[in-house]
mmCIF file of N, CA and C in Angstrom:
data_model
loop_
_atom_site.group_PDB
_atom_site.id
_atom_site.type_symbol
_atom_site.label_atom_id
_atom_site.label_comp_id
_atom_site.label_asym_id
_atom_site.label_seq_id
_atom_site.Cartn_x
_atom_site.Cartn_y
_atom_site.Cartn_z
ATOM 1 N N UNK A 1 0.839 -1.177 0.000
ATOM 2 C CA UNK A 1 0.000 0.000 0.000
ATOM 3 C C UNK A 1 0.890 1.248 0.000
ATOM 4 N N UNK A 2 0.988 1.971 -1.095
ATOM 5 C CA UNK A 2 0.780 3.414 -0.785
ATOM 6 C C UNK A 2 1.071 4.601 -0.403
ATOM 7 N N UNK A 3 1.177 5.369 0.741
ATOM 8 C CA UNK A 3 0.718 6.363 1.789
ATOM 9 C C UNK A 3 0.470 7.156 0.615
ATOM 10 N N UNK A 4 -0.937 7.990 1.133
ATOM 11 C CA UNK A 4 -1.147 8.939 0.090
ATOM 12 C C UNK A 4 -0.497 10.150 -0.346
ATOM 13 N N UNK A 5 0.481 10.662 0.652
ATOM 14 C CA UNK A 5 1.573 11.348 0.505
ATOM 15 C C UNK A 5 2.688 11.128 -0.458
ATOM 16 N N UNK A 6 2.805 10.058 -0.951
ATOM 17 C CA UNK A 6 3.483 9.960 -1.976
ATOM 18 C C UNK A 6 2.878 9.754 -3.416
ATOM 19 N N UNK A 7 1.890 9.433 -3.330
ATOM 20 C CA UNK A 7 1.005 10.027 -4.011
ATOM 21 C C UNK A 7 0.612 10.998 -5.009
ATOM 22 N N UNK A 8 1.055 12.364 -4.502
ATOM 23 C CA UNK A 8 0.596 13.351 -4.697
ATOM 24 C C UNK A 8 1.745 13.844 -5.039
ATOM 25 N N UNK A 9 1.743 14.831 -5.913
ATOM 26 C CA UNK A 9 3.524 15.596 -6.671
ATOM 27 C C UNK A 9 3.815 16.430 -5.719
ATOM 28 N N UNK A 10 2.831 17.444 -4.784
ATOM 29 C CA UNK A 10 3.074 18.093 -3.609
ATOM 30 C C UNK A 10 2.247 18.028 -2.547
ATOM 31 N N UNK A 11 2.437 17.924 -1.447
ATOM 32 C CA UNK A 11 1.820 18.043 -0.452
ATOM 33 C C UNK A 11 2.033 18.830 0.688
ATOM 34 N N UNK A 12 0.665 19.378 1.165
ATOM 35 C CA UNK A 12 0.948 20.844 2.072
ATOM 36 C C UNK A 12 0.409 20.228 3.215
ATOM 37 N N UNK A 13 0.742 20.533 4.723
ATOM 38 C CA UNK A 13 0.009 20.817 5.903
ATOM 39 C C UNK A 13 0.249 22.173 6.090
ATOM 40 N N UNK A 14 -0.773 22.732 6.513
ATOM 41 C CA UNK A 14 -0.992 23.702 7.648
ATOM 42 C C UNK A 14 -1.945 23.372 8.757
ATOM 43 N N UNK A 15 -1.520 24.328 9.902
ATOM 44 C CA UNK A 15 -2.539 23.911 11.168
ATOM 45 C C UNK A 15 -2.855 25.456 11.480
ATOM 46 N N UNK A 16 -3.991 25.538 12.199
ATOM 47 C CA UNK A 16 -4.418 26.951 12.194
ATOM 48 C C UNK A 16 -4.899 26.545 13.742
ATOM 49 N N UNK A 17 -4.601 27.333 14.846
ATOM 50 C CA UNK A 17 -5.036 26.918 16.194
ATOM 51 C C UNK A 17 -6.205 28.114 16.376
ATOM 52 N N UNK A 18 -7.513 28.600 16.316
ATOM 53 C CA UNK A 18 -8.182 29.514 16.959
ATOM 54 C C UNK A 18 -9.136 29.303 18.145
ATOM 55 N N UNK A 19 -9.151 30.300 18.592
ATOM 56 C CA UNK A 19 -10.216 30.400 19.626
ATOM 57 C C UNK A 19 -11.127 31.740 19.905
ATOM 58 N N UNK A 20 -12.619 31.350 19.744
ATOM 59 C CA UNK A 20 -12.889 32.761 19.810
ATOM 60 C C UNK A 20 -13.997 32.368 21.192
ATOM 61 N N UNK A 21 -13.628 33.250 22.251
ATOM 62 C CA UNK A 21 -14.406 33.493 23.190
ATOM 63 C C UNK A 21 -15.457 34.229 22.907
ATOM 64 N N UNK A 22 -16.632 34.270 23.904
ATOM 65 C CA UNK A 22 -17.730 35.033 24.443
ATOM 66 C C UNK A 22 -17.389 36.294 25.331
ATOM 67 N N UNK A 23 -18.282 37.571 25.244
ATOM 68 C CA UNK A 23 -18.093 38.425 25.933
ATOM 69 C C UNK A 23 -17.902 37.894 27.243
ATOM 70 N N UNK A 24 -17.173 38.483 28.878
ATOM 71 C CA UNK A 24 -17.461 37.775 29.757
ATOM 72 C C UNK A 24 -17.194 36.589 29.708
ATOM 73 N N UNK A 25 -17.089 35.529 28.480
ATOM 74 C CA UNK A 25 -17.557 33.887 29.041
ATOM 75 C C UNK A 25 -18.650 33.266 29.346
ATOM 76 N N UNK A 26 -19.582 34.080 29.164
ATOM 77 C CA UNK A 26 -21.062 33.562 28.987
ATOM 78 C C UNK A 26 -20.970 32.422 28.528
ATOM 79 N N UNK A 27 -22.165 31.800 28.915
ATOM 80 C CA UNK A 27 -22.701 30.843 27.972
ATOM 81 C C UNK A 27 -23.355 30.850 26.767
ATOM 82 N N UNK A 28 -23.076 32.048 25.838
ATOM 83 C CA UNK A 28 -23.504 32.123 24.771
ATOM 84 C C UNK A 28 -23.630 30.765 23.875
ATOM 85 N N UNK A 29 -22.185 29.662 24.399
ATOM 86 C CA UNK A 29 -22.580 28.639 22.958
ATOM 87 C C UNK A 29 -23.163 27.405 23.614
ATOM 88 N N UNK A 30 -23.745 27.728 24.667
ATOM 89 C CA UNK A 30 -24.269 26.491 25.426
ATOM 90 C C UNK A 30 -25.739 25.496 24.674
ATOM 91 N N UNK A 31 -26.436 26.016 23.947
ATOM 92 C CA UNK A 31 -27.669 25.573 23.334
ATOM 93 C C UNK A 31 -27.257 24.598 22.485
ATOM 94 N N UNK A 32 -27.434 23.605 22.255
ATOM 95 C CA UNK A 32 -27.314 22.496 21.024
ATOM 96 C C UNK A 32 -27.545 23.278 19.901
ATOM 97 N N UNK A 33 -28.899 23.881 19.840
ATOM 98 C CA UNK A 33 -28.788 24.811 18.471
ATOM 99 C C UNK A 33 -28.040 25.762 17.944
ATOM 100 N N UNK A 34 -27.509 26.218 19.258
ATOM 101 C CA UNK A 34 -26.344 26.913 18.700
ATOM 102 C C UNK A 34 -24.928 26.856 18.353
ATOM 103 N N UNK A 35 -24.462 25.481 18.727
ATOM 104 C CA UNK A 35 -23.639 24.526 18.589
ATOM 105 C C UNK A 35 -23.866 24.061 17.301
ATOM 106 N N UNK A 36 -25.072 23.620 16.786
ATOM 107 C CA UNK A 36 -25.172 22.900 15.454
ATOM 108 C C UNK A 36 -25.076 24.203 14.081
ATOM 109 N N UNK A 37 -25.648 25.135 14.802
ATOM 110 C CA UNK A 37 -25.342 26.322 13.671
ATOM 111 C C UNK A 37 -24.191 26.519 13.366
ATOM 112 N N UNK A 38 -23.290 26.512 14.801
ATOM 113 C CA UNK A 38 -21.818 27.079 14.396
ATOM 114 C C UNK A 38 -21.021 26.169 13.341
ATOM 115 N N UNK A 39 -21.387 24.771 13.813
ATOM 116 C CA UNK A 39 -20.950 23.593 13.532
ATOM 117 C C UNK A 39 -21.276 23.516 11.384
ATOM 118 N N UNK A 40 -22.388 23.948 11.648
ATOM 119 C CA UNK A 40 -23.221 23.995 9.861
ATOM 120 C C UNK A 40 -22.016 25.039 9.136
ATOM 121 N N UNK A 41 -22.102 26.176 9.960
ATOM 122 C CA UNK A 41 -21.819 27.565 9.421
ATOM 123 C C UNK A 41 -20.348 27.361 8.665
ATOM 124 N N UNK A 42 -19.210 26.844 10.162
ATOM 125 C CA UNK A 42 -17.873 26.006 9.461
ATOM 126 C C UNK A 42 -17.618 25.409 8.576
ATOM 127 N N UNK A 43 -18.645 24.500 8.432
ATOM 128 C CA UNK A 43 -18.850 23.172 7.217
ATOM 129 C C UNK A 43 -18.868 23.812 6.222
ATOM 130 N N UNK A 44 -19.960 25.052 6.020
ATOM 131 C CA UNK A 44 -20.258 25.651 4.452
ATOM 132 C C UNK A 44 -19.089 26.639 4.544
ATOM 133 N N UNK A 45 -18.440 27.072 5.269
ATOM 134 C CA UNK A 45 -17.547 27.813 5.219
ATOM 135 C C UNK A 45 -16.301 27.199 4.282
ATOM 136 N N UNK A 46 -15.925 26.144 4.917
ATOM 137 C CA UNK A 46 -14.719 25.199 5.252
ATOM 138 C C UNK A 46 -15.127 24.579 3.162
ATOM 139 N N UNK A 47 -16.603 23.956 3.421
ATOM 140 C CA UNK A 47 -16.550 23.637 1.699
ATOM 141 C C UNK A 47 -16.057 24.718 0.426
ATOM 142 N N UNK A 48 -16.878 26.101 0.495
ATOM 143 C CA UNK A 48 -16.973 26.817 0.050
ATOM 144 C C UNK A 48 -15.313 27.561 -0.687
ATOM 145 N N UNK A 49 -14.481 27.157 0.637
ATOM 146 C CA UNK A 49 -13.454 27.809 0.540
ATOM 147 C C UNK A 49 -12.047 26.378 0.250
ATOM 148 N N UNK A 50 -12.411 25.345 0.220
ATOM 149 C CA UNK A 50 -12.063 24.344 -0.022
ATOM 150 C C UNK A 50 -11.192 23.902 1.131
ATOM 151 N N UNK A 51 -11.445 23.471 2.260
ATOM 152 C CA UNK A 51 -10.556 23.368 3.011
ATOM 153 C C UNK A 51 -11.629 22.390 4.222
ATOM 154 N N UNK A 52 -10.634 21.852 4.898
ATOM 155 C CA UNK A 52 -10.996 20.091 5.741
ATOM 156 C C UNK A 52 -10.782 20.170 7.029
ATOM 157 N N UNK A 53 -11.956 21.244 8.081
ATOM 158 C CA UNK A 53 -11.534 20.951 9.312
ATOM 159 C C UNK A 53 -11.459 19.578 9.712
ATOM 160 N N UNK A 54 -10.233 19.447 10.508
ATOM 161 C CA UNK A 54 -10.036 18.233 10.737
ATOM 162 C C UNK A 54 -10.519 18.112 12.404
ATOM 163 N N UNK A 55 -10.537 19.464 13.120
ATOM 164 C CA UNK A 55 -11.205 18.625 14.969
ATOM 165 C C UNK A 55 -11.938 20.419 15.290
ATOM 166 N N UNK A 56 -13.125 20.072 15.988
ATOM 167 C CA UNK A 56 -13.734 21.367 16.270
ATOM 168 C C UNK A 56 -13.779 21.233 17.688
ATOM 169 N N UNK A 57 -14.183 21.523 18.668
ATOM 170 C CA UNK A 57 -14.190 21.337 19.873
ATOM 171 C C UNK A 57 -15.485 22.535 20.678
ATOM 172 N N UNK A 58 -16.117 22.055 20.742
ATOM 173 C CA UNK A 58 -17.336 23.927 21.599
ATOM 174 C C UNK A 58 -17.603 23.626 22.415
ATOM 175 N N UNK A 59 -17.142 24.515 23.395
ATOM 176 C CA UNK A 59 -17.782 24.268 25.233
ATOM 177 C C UNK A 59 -18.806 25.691 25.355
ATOM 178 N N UNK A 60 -19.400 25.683 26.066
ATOM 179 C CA UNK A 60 -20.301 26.592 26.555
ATOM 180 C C UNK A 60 -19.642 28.185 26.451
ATOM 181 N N UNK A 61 -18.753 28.139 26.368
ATOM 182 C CA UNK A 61 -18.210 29.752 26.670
ATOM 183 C C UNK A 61 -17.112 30.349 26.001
ATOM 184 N N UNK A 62 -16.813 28.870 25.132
ATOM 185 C CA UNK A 62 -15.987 29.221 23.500
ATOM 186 C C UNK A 62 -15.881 28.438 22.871
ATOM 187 N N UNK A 63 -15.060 28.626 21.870
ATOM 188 C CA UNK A 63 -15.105 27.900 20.568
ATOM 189 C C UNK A 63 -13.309 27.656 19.933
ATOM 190 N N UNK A 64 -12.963 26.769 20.997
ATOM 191 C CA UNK A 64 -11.365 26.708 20.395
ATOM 192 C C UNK A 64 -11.680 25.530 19.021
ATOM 193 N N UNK A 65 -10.691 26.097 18.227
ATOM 194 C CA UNK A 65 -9.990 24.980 16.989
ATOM 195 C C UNK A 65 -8.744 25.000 17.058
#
C-alpha cells in the first residue's frame, strides 16, 4: 500500500489553532442549536473555501480549533 503522501507531486500541511471566546464567558454557545449552527456555518464555510476541518471542539463559553 501506498501512503497517500506519496502520491501526490506536492503536499501541504498547515494547522491553524483559533479560539474565539464570548463576551465575559457567557454561555452564549451552550444551546445544542447553537452549537449545530456554528458547527453547519464552518462546514459551508470550510466547503466553500475548499478546506478540511479536521477537529472542532465547543464548550459553553468558547469555541477553540
Amino acid at each position: 500500500m501506498t501512503p497517500h503522501f506519496t502520491a501526490l507531486e506536492a503536499a501541504y500541511q498547515l494547522r491553524y489553532y483559533l479560539s474565539f471566546k464570548t463576551q465575559y464567558l457567557k454561555p452564549t454557545l451552550a444551546p445544542a442549536e447553537t452549537q449545530d449552527l456554528v458547527h453547519q456555518v464552518l462546514a459551508d464555510v470550510g466547503e466553500r473555501q475548499q478546506y478540511h476541518l479536521l477537529e472542532t471542539s465547543i464548550s459553553p463559553d468558547h469555541l477553540p480549533y
